Amino acid sequence: MKTFLGSLVLFIFLPLQIYSQQTLSADDLFLKARTAAFENKDYPTSIALAKEALEKAPNYTDISVFLGRVYTWNKDPESARAVFEGLSKRGVQDEDYFIAYASLEYWNDQYTKSIEILDQGLSYHPQSEALLLLKAKVYFADKQYAEAENAVKKVLEINNKNTEAVNLAVRINELNSKNAIGITYNYSHFDKQFDHDWHIVGVSYKRVTPIGSVILRGNYASKFGQSGTQLELEAYPRLSPMFYLYVGGAYSGDVGIFPKYRTGVSLNANLPHSFEAEIGYRQLYFTDNIWLYTASVGKYYKNFWFNLRAYLTPDNSNISQSYTATVRYYTRSAQDYFAFQIGSGISPEENRNNLLGNDAYKLKTFKIGAEYNFSVKSNLFSIGTMYYNQEYLPHTTGSQFDVNLGYTVKF
């Protein structure tokens, strides 16, 4: 009896289900396909539904572009190419079609083909931020940094608040020119702590290599009525499109003016959604080792960059801490920006500070400052100021005023 009733129910309702499926419009099937892809990540089902929709509406371009995208996500580039080539033969000019097709070739490392598709799309949509930004990404991945910079500049001319473009422009800026020579000058005045003003001059040479940037820097300082020199070497080797390292070291024979040794290593990550992060260590040696551990997190939002950095210095009795918050506002390029800083404690990477040993880290410091960077062709200029209120002895504070100037030429 139960078998008979089950068969009867199936006999009644199965035709209704088939009829219902047959009466779904192309738009209904497209909606189901999108739900399967975006919400359930069920790409085979999404592909089947998209194909069924195209049987009802063969010239529905949005569905065809979507089908090509889903084939791409399902790691079936040949099927995706077949869909996009079919649209090309139809002379489709939709912006989304060019983005989807170029993205397929970009993700499969076919950079020349991707640029060809993007240039065709830009002939129809010359002001498209999405096409220009993707073009910059493709050139960047192909290590054609000058072309990548030109593309991202066009994006920022259209919309200087494009978060991804600002983020990419900063990364391209570090790699675009093979060579850079820079000079910096820092002046420090103390109202109580020291009788003599400090003067620090740094000269640097930067070379961009196939594996990352290398910087050689020499510093000369006049402090406490004495002078000294320091030699630094820093490198930023790239591990992958997402990760790169900072590796640095320095030596000085004038201990007290500079630490005798300084080393540091950090792992940096360019994260999704325009975030970035860093974690690492720094080591200073005057007459004893000082070990510091650092971490930072940054975020690009429109043409702003926000960053929070911390230094932790453990010893036998406590953990000394230093925090710095930085905000940059980019104007017309990655080399042109205003910056504002506020924090507590002193960074061990500031040559202008007066750290002489472990005890200095336990004293309280407040700092606030601003900086302006601007470019004239391949010439970069910077000017900044910083105010410190430092507890240089227990319960005894003084003020320090800094002025910083910099010039760099790229070639």
PDB file of N, CA, C and O in Angstrom, residues 350-374:
ATOM      1  N   GLU A 350      64.953  55.442  14.840  1.00  0.00           N
ATOM      2  CA  GLU A 350      65.172  56.857  14.618  1.00  0.00           C
ATOM      3  C   GLU A 350      66.584  57.211  15.064  1.00  0.00           C
ATOM      4  O   GLU A 350      66.908  57.198  16.249  1.00  0.00           O
ATOM      5  N   ASN A 351      67.451  57.539  14.105  1.00  0.00           N
ATOM      6  CA  ASN A 351      68.822  57.902  14.465  1.00  0.00           C
ATOM      7  C   ASN A 351      68.886  59.160  15.323  1.00  0.00           C
ATOM      8  O   ASN A 351      69.865  59.401  16.016  1.00  0.00           O
ATOM      9  N   ARG A 352      67.835  59.963  15.282  1.00  0.00           N
ATOM     10  CA  ARG A 352      67.873  61.216  16.022  1.00  0.00           C
ATOM     11  C   ARG A 352      67.560  61.027  17.502  1.00  0.00           C
ATOM     12  O   ARG A 352      67.669  61.966  18.287  1.00  0.00           O
ATOM     13  N   ASN A 353      67.148  59.795  17.916  1.00  0.00           N
ATOM     14  CA  ASN A 353      66.786  59.650  19.317  1.00  0.00           C
ATOM     15  C   ASN A 353      68.031  59.557  20.184  1.00  0.00           C
ATOM     16  O   ASN A 353      69.140  59.375  19.697  1.00  0.00           O
ATOM     17  N   ASN A 354      67.829  59.656  21.484  1.00  0.00           N
ATOM     18  CA  ASN A 354      68.946  59.679  22.417  1.00  0.00           C
ATOM     19  C   ASN A 354      68.975  58.418  23.264  1.00  0.00           C
ATOM     20  O   ASN A 354      69.295  58.459  24.439  1.00  0.00           O
ATOM     21  N   LEU A 355      68.618  57.280  22.647  1.00  0.00           N
ATOM     22  CA  LEU A 355      68.682  56.012  23.365  1.00  0.00           C
ATOM     23  C   LEU A 355      70.137  55.628  23.580  1.00  0.00           C
ATOM     24  O   LEU A 355      70.917  55.553  22.646  1.00  0.00           O
ATOM     25  N   LEU A 356      70.471  55.341  24.821  1.00  0.00           N
ATOM     26  CA  LEU A 356      71.838  54.932  25.116  1.00  0.00           C
ATOM     27  C   LEU A 356      71.900  53.601  25.834  1.00  0.00           C
ATOM     28  O   LEU A 356      72.976  53.067  26.047  1.00  0.00           O
ATOM     29  N   GLY A 357      70.780  53.049  26.224  1.00  0.00           N
ATOM     30  CA  GLY A 357      70.800  51.780  26.930  1.00  0.00           C
ATOM     31  C   GLY A 357      69.416  51.355  27.323  1.00  0.00           C
ATOM     32  O   GLY A 357      68.436  52.005  27.008  1.00  0.00           O
ATOM     33  N   ASN A 358      69.321  50.267  28.035  1.00  0.00           N
ATOM     34  CA  ASN A 358      68.022  49.704  28.391  1.00  0.00           C
ATOM     35  C   ASN A 358      67.178  50.652  29.222  1.00  0.00           C
ATOM     36  O   ASN A 358      65.971  50.711  29.083  1.00  0.00           O
ATOM     37  N   ASP A 359      67.803  51.407  30.110  1.00  0.00           N
ATOM     38  CA  ASP A 359      67.024  52.255  31.006  1.00  0.00           C
ATOM     39  C   ASP A 359      66.200  53.284  30.250  1.00  0.00           C
ATOM     40  O   ASP A 359      65.129  53.682  30.698  1.00  0.00           O
ATOM     41  N   ALA A 360      66.698  53.721  29.103  1.00  0.00           N
ATOM     42  CA  ALA A 360      65.969  54.753  28.352  1.00  0.00           C
ATOM     43  C   ALA A 360      64.591  54.281  27.932  1.00  0.00           C
ATOM     44  O   ALA A 360      63.668  55.066  27.812  1.00  0.00           O
ATOM     45  N   TYR A 361      64.435  52.977  27.728  1.00  0.00           N
ATOM     46  CA  TYR A 361      63.151  52.466  27.259  1.00  0.00           C
ATOM     47  C   TYR A 361      62.085  52.488  28.351  1.00  0.00           C
ATOM     48  O   TYR A 361      60.917  52.365  28.061  1.00  0.00           O
ATOM     49  N   LYS A 362      62.494  52.610  29.590  1.00  0.00           N
ATOM     50  CA  LYS A 362      61.532  52.567  30.685  1.00  0.00           C
ATOM     51  C   LYS A 362      60.981  53.959  31.000  1.00  0.00           C
ATOM     52  O   LYS A 362      60.099  54.096  31.826  1.00  0.00           O
ATOM     53  N   LEU A 363      61.546  54.979  30.376  1.00  0.00           N
ATOM     54  CA  LEU A 363      61.103  56.343  30.630  1.00  0.00           C
ATOM     55  C   LEU A 363      60.014  56.727  29.637  1.00  0.00           C
ATOM     56  O   LEU A 363      59.941  56.213  28.530  1.00  0.00           O
ATOM     57  N   LYS A 364      59.162  57.659  30.040  1.00  0.00           N
ATOM     58  CA  LYS A 364      57.991  58.007  29.241  1.00  0.00           C
ATOM     59  C   LYS A 364      58.323  59.086  28.221  1.00  0.00           C
ATOM     60  O   LYS A 364      59.031  60.040  28.526  1.00  0.00           O
ATOM     61  N   THR A 365      57.760  58.915  27.028  1.00  0.00           N
ATOM     62  CA  THR A 365      57.941  59.897  25.964  1.00  0.00           C
ATOM     63  C   THR A 365      56.632  60.059  25.202  1.00  0.00           C
ATOM     64  O   THR A 365      55.963  59.075  24.880  1.00  0.00           O
ATOM     65  N   PHE A 366      56.294  61.317  24.913  1.00  0.00           N
ATOM     66  CA  PHE A 366      55.155  61.614  24.039  1.00  0.00           C
ATOM     67  C   PHE A 366      55.710  62.334  22.826  1.00  0.00           C
ATOM     68  O   PHE A 366      56.597  63.192  22.941  1.00  0.00           O
ATOM     69  N   LYS A 367      55.201  62.004  21.642  1.00  0.00           N
ATOM     70  CA  LYS A 367      55.697  62.654  20.422  1.00  0.00           C
ATOM     71  C   LYS A 367      54.536  62.972  19.490  1.00  0.00           C
ATOM     72  O   LYS A 367      53.527  62.255  19.453  1.00  0.00           O
ATOM     73  N   ILE A 368      54.699  64.027  18.726  1.00  0.00           N
ATOM     74  CA  ILE A 368      53.706  64.428  17.738  1.00  0.00           C
ATOM     75  C   ILE A 368      54.425  65.177  16.632  1.00  0.00           C
ATOM     76  O   ILE A 368      55.361  65.946  16.899  1.00  0.00           O
ATOM     77  N   GLY A 369      54.046  64.926  15.383  1.00  0.00           N
ATOM     78  CA  GLY A 369      54.740  65.587  14.285  1.00  0.00           C
ATOM     79  C   GLY A 369      53.988  65.499  12.978  1.00  0.00           C
ATOM     80  O   GLY A 369      52.943  64.852  12.875  1.00  0.00           O
ATOM     81  N   ALA A 370      54.551  66.161  11.971  1.00  0.00           N
ATOM     82  CA  ALA A 370      53.945  66.196  10.645  1.00  0.00           C
ATOM     83  C   ALA A 370      55.042  66.219   9.592  1.00  0.00           C
ATOM     84  O   ALA A 370      56.189  66.593   9.875  1.00  0.00           O
ATOM     85  N   GLU A 371      54.663  65.825   8.371  1.00  0.00           N
ATOM     86  CA  GLU A 371      55.634  65.729   7.275  1.00  0.00           C
ATOM     87  C   GLU A 371      54.925  66.033   5.966  1.00  0.00           C
ATOM     88  O   GLU A 371      53.737  65.733   5.802  1.00  0.00           O
ATOM     89  N   TYR A 372      55.665  66.630   5.030  1.00  0.00           N
ATOM     90  CA  TYR A 372      55.132  66.882   3.697  1.00  0.00           C
ATOM     91  C   TYR A 372      56.144  66.385   2.676  1.00  0.00           C
ATOM     92  O   TYR A 372      57.322  66.758   2.722  1.00  0.00           O
ATOM     93  N   ASN A 373      55.703  65.514   1.774  1.00  0.00           N
ATOM     94  CA  ASN A 373      56.538  64.996   0.693  1.00  0.00           C
ATOM     95  C   ASN A 373      55.940  65.422  -0.639  1.00  0.00           C
ATOM     96  O   ASN A 373      54.725  65.304  -0.835  1.00  0.00           O
ATOM     97  N   PHE A 374      56.792  65.875  -1.560  1.00  0.00           N
ATOM     98  CA  PHE A 374      56.293  66.242  -2.880  1.00  0.00           C
ATOM     99  C   PHE A 374      57.375  65.948  -3.918  1.00  0.00           C
ATOM    100  O   PHE A 374      58.560  65.824  -3.603  1.00  0.00           O
TER     101      PHE A 374
END
